[in-house]
Amino acid sequence: MEKKRIAVLLSGRGSNFDALAESVAAGRIPETEIALVVSNREGAPGIEKARARGLATRVIPSKGLEREAYDRLVVAALEEARTDLVCLAGFMRLLSPYFVEHFGGRILNIHPSLLPAFPGLEAQRQALEHGVRFSGCTVHFVDENLDAGPIVLQAVVPVRDDDTGETLAARILAEEHRIYSEAVRIVLEGRYRIEGRRVIRDAAGR
Ligand code: GRF
């Protein structure tokens, strides 16, 4: 059987990319390869990590381009790499309707809060400042809205009295690395259906 091909889009550190790459290498995401890693920023540490792993990389700078014009370049690169599933991992751009329609139902994102609470930037700091006792992370399908789309997996972490934005983010990040791989495996196996906003897994797929 031909391996499934994931593409990862990132803009920065790339720790979620690295966790996915590690899971692929270790067989926790079986029958899969990372076909391409794309960054919109030259010098993103995540792209360096991908190069160090010997993976195919593309830096596609977004400067001066309209959203859809940019997305057309990215989609072309993803198609050239015969991408089955797009994984956003700290990709700091909203996708255009063109992109979302092109890869409909085949785009995942990870967000560092229990959505729908605290969408957008600095979700960990938003959670801390709001005073919630628990936060966490969410892997969800991407639609045309920000941090929306059906939820595949979530993980919960406690918020401690002595937390700072940094300590809470670190606790959440450990869970991000765990559930992103699990969600990618679930989605690539295809043993689920979507009813409204709910992602319902087949009994055998649990
Ligand atoms: C993560 O917190 C992720 O949830 C958010 O952006 C951050 C990316 O971190 N979408 P990294 O680049 O994967 O280390």
CSV table of C-alpha atoms and ligand atoms in Angstrom, one decimal:
chain,number,residue,atom,x,y,z
A,1,MET,CA,0.0,0.0,0.0
A,2,GLU,CA,1.3,3.5,-0.8
A,3,LYS,CA,2.1,5.5,2.2
A,4,LYS,CA,-0.1,8.4,3.2
A,5,ARG,CA,1.5,11.8,2.7
A,6,ILE,CA,1.3,14.6,5.2
A,7,ALA,CA,2.4,18.2,4.7
A,8,VAL,CA,3.1,20.4,7.7
A,9,LEU,CA,2.8,24.2,7.5
A,10,LEU,CA,4.6,26.3,10.1
A,11,SER,CA,5.9,29.7,10.8
A,12,GLY,CA,8.1,29.4,13.9
A,13,ARG,CA,9.6,27.0,16.4
A,14,GLY,CA,8.2,23.8,14.9
A,15,SER,CA,7.9,21.7,18.1
A,16,ASN,CA,4.6,20.2,16.9
A,17,PHE,CA,6.1,19.4,13.5
A,18,ASP,CA,9.0,17.7,15.3
A,19,ALA,CA,6.6,15.7,17.4
A,20,LEU,CA,4.7,14.6,14.3
A,21,ALA,CA,8.0,13.7,12.5
A,22,GLU,CA,9.0,11.7,15.6
A,23,SER,CA,5.7,9.8,15.6
A,24,VAL,CA,6.0,9.0,11.9
A,25,ALA,CA,9.6,7.8,12.4
A,26,ALA,CA,8.5,5.6,15.4
A,27,GLY,CA,5.6,4.1,13.6
A,28,ARG,CA,3.0,5.7,15.9
A,29,ILE,CA,1.5,7.1,12.7
A,30,PRO,CA,1.8,4.0,10.5
A,31,GLU,CA,2.1,3.8,6.8
A,32,THR,CA,2.7,7.6,6.5
A,33,GLU,CA,5.5,9.9,5.4
A,34,ILE,CA,6.0,13.7,5.7
A,35,ALA,CA,6.0,14.8,2.1
A,36,LEU,CA,6.7,18.4,2.6
A,37,VAL,CA,7.3,21.1,5.3
A,38,VAL,CA,6.3,24.6,4.3
A,39,SER,CA,7.1,27.9,6.1
A,40,ASN,CA,6.0,31.4,5.2
A,41,ARG,CA,9.1,32.7,7.0
A,42,GLU,CA,12.7,32.2,6.0
A,43,GLY,CA,14.7,31.3,9.1
A,44,ALA,CA,11.8,29.6,11.0
A,45,PRO,CA,13.5,27.2,13.4
A,46,GLY,CA,10.9,24.6,12.3
A,47,ILE,CA,12.3,24.6,8.8
A,48,GLU,CA,15.8,24.0,10.1
A,49,LYS,CA,14.5,21.1,12.1
A,50,ALA,CA,12.9,19.7,8.9
A,51,ARG,CA,16.1,20.1,6.9
A,52,ALA,CA,18.0,18.4,9.7
A,53,ARG,CA,15.7,15.4,9.3
A,54,GLY,CA,16.3,15.4,5.6
A,55,LEU,CA,12.7,16.2,4.7
A,56,ALA,CA,11.6,18.2,1.7
A,57,THR,CA,11.0,21.8,2.6
A,58,ARG,CA,9.7,24.9,0.9
A,59,VAL,CA,9.9,28.5,2.2
A,60,ILE,CA,7.2,30.5,0.5
A,61,PRO,CA,7.3,34.1,1.7
A,62,SER,CA,3.9,35.8,1.9
A,63,LYS,CA,5.2,39.4,1.7
A,64,GLY,CA,3.3,41.6,-0.7
A,65,LEU,CA,0.9,38.9,-1.8
A,66,GLU,CA,-2.9,38.9,-1.4
A,67,ARG,CA,-4.2,36.1,0.8
A,68,GLU,CA,-5.6,34.0,-2.1
A,69,ALA,CA,-2.6,34.6,-4.4
A,70,TYR,CA,-0.4,33.4,-1.6
A,71,ASP,CA,-2.6,30.4,-0.9
A,72,ARG,CA,-2.6,29.4,-4.5
A,73,LEU,CA,1.2,29.1,-4.4
A,74,VAL,CA,1.1,27.0,-1.2
A,75,VAL,CA,-1.7,24.7,-2.6
A,76,ALA,CA,0.3,24.2,-5.8
A,77,ALA,CA,3.3,23.1,-3.7
A,78,LEU,CA,1.2,20.8,-1.7
A,79,GLU,CA,-0.4,19.3,-4.8
A,80,GLU,CA,3.0,18.8,-6.3
A,81,ALA,CA,4.0,16.9,-3.2
A,82,ARG,CA,0.8,14.8,-3.6
A,83,THR,CA,-0.4,15.8,-0.1
A,84,ASP,CA,-3.2,13.7,1.5
A,85,LEU,CA,-3.5,15.7,4.8
A,86,VAL,CA,-2.4,19.2,5.6
A,87,CYS,CA,-1.3,19.8,9.2
A,88,LEU,CA,-1.1,23.4,10.4
A,89,ALA,CA,1.5,23.6,13.2
A,90,GLY,CA,1.9,27.2,14.3
A,91,PHE,CA,1.2,28.5,10.8
A,92,MET,CA,0.4,32.1,11.6
A,93,ARG,CA,-2.0,32.8,8.7
A,94,LEU,CA,-5.7,32.5,8.2
A,95,LEU,CA,-6.4,30.2,5.2
A,96,SER,CA,-8.5,31.6,2.3
A,97,PRO,CA,-11.7,30.0,1.2
A,98,TYR,CA,-9.8,28.8,-1.9
A,99,PHE,CA,-7.4,26.8,0.3
A,100,VAL,CA,-10.1,25.4,2.6
A,101,GLU,CA,-12.2,24.3,-0.3
A,102,HIS,CA,-9.3,22.8,-2.2
A,103,PHE,CA,-8.3,20.5,0.7
A,104,GLY,CA,-11.9,20.3,2.2
A,105,GLY,CA,-11.9,18.1,5.2
A,106,ARG,CA,-8.2,17.3,4.9
A,107,ILE,CA,-6.7,20.2,7.0
A,108,LEU,CA,-6.0,19.9,10.7
A,109,ASN,CA,-4.9,22.6,13.2
A,110,ILE,CA,-3.7,22.5,16.8
A,111,HIS,CA,-4.6,25.2,19.2
A,112,PRO,CA,-3.4,25.7,22.8
A,113,SER,CA,-6.8,26.0,24.5
A,114,LEU,CA,-10.0,24.1,25.0
A,115,LEU,CA,-11.9,25.5,22.1
A,116,PRO,CA,-14.3,27.2,21.7
A,117,ALA,CA,-12.7,29.1,24.7
A,118,PHE,CA,-9.8,31.4,23.8
A,119,PRO,CA,-9.4,31.3,20.1
A,120,GLY,CA,-6.8,33.6,18.5
A,121,LEU,CA,-3.4,34.6,19.7
A,122,GLU,CA,-1.8,34.0,23.1
A,123,ALA,CA,-4.5,31.5,24.1
A,124,GLN,CA,-2.5,30.3,27.1
A,125,ARG,CA,-2.2,33.9,28.5
A,126,GLN,CA,-5.9,34.5,27.7
A,127,ALA,CA,-6.8,31.4,29.8
A,128,LEU,CA,-4.6,32.4,32.7
A,129,GLU,CA,-6.0,36.0,32.8
A,130,HIS,CA,-9.5,34.7,32.6
A,131,GLY,CA,-8.9,32.6,35.7
A,132,VAL,CA,-10.0,29.3,34.4
A,133,ARG,CA,-8.9,26.3,36.5
A,134,PHE,CA,-8.4,24.0,33.6
A,135,SER,CA,-7.2,24.6,30.1
A,136,GLY,CA,-5.6,22.4,27.4
A,137,CYS,CA,-5.4,22.0,23.7
A,138,THR,CA,-7.5,21.1,20.7
A,139,VAL,CA,-6.9,19.4,17.4
A,140,HIS,CA,-9.6,20.4,15.0
A,141,PHE,CA,-10.5,20.4,11.3
A,142,VAL,CA,-10.0,23.7,9.6
A,143,ASP,CA,-12.8,25.7,8.1
A,144,GLU,CA,-12.9,29.3,6.9
A,145,ASN,CA,-13.2,30.6,10.4
A,146,LEU,CA,-10.5,31.2,13.0
A,147,ASP,CA,-9.8,28.2,15.3
A,148,ALA,CA,-13.2,26.7,14.4
A,149,GLY,CA,-14.2,23.5,12.7
A,150,PRO,CA,-15.1,20.0,14.1
A,151,ILE,CA,-13.0,18.9,17.0
A,152,VAL,CA,-11.0,15.6,16.7
A,153,LEU,CA,-9.3,15.5,20.1
A,154,GLN,CA,-8.8,17.6,23.2
A,155,ALA,CA,-6.6,17.2,26.3
A,156,VAL,CA,-7.0,19.0,29.6
A,157,VAL,CA,-4.4,20.4,31.9
A,158,PRO,CA,-4.9,22.1,35.3
A,159,VAL,CA,-4.0,25.8,35.8
A,160,ARG,CA,-2.0,26.2,39.0
A,161,ASP,CA,-2.0,29.3,41.2
A,162,ASP,CA,1.7,29.9,40.6
A,163,ASP,CA,1.5,29.5,36.8
A,164,THR,CA,2.8,32.1,34.5
A,165,GLY,CA,1.9,32.2,30.8
A,166,GLU,CA,5.1,30.3,30.2
A,167,THR,CA,4.6,27.5,32.7
A,168,LEU,CA,1.1,27.0,31.6
A,169,ALA,CA,2.1,27.0,27.9
A,170,ALA,CA,4.8,24.4,28.6
A,171,ARG,CA,2.3,22.1,30.4
A,172,ILE,CA,-0.1,22.5,27.4
A,173,LEU,CA,2.6,22.0,24.8
A,174,ALA,CA,3.5,18.5,26.2
A,175,GLU,CA,-0.2,17.5,25.6
A,176,GLU,CA,-0.2,19.1,22.1
A,177,HIS,CA,2.7,16.9,21.1
A,178,ARG,CA,0.8,13.8,22.3
A,179,ILE,CA,-2.6,14.5,20.9
A,180,TYR,CA,-1.6,15.9,17.5
A,181,SER,CA,0.0,12.6,16.5
A,182,GLU,CA,-3.0,10.7,17.8
A,183,ALA,CA,-5.4,12.9,15.9
A,184,VAL,CA,-3.4,12.6,12.6
A,185,ARG,CA,-3.5,8.8,13.0
A,186,ILE,CA,-7.2,8.8,13.6
A,187,VAL,CA,-7.9,11.0,10.6
A,188,LEU,CA,-5.6,9.1,8.2
A,189,GLU,CA,-7.2,5.8,9.3
A,190,GLY,CA,-10.5,7.4,8.3
A,191,ARG,CA,-12.6,5.5,10.8
A,192,TYR,CA,-14.8,8.4,11.8
A,193,ARG,CA,-17.8,10.4,10.5
A,194,ILE,CA,-18.7,14.0,11.0
A,195,GLU,CA,-22.3,14.7,12.2
A,196,GLY,CA,-22.8,18.5,12.4
A,197,ARG,CA,-19.8,19.6,14.5
A,198,ARG,CA,-19.2,16.2,16.0
A,199,VAL,CA,-16.4,13.9,15.0
A,200,ILE,CA,-17.7,10.4,15.8
A,201,ARG,CA,-15.3,7.6,15.8
A,202,ASP,CA,-16.2,4.1,14.7
A,203,ALA,CA,-16.3,1.6,17.6
A,204,ALA,CA,-13.4,-0.3,16.1
A,205,GLY,CA,-11.4,2.9,15.7
A,206,ARG,CA,-11.1,3.7,19.4
B,1,GRF,C1,1.5,25.8,19.5
B,1,GRF,O1,1.2,26.3,20.8
B,1,GRF,C2,0.2,25.6,18.7
B,1,GRF,O2,-0.8,25.1,19.5
B,1,GRF,C3,-0.1,27.0,18.2
B,1,GRF,O3,1.1,27.5,17.8
B,1,GRF,C4,2.2,26.9,18.6
B,1,GRF,C5,3.2,26.4,17.7
B,1,GRF,O4,4.3,25.9,18.4
B,1,GRF,N1,-1.0,26.8,17.0
B,1,GRF,P1,5.4,25.0,17.6
B,1,GRF,O5,5.9,25.9,16.5
B,1,GRF,O6,4.7,23.8,17.1
B,1,GRF,O7,6.4,24.7,18.6
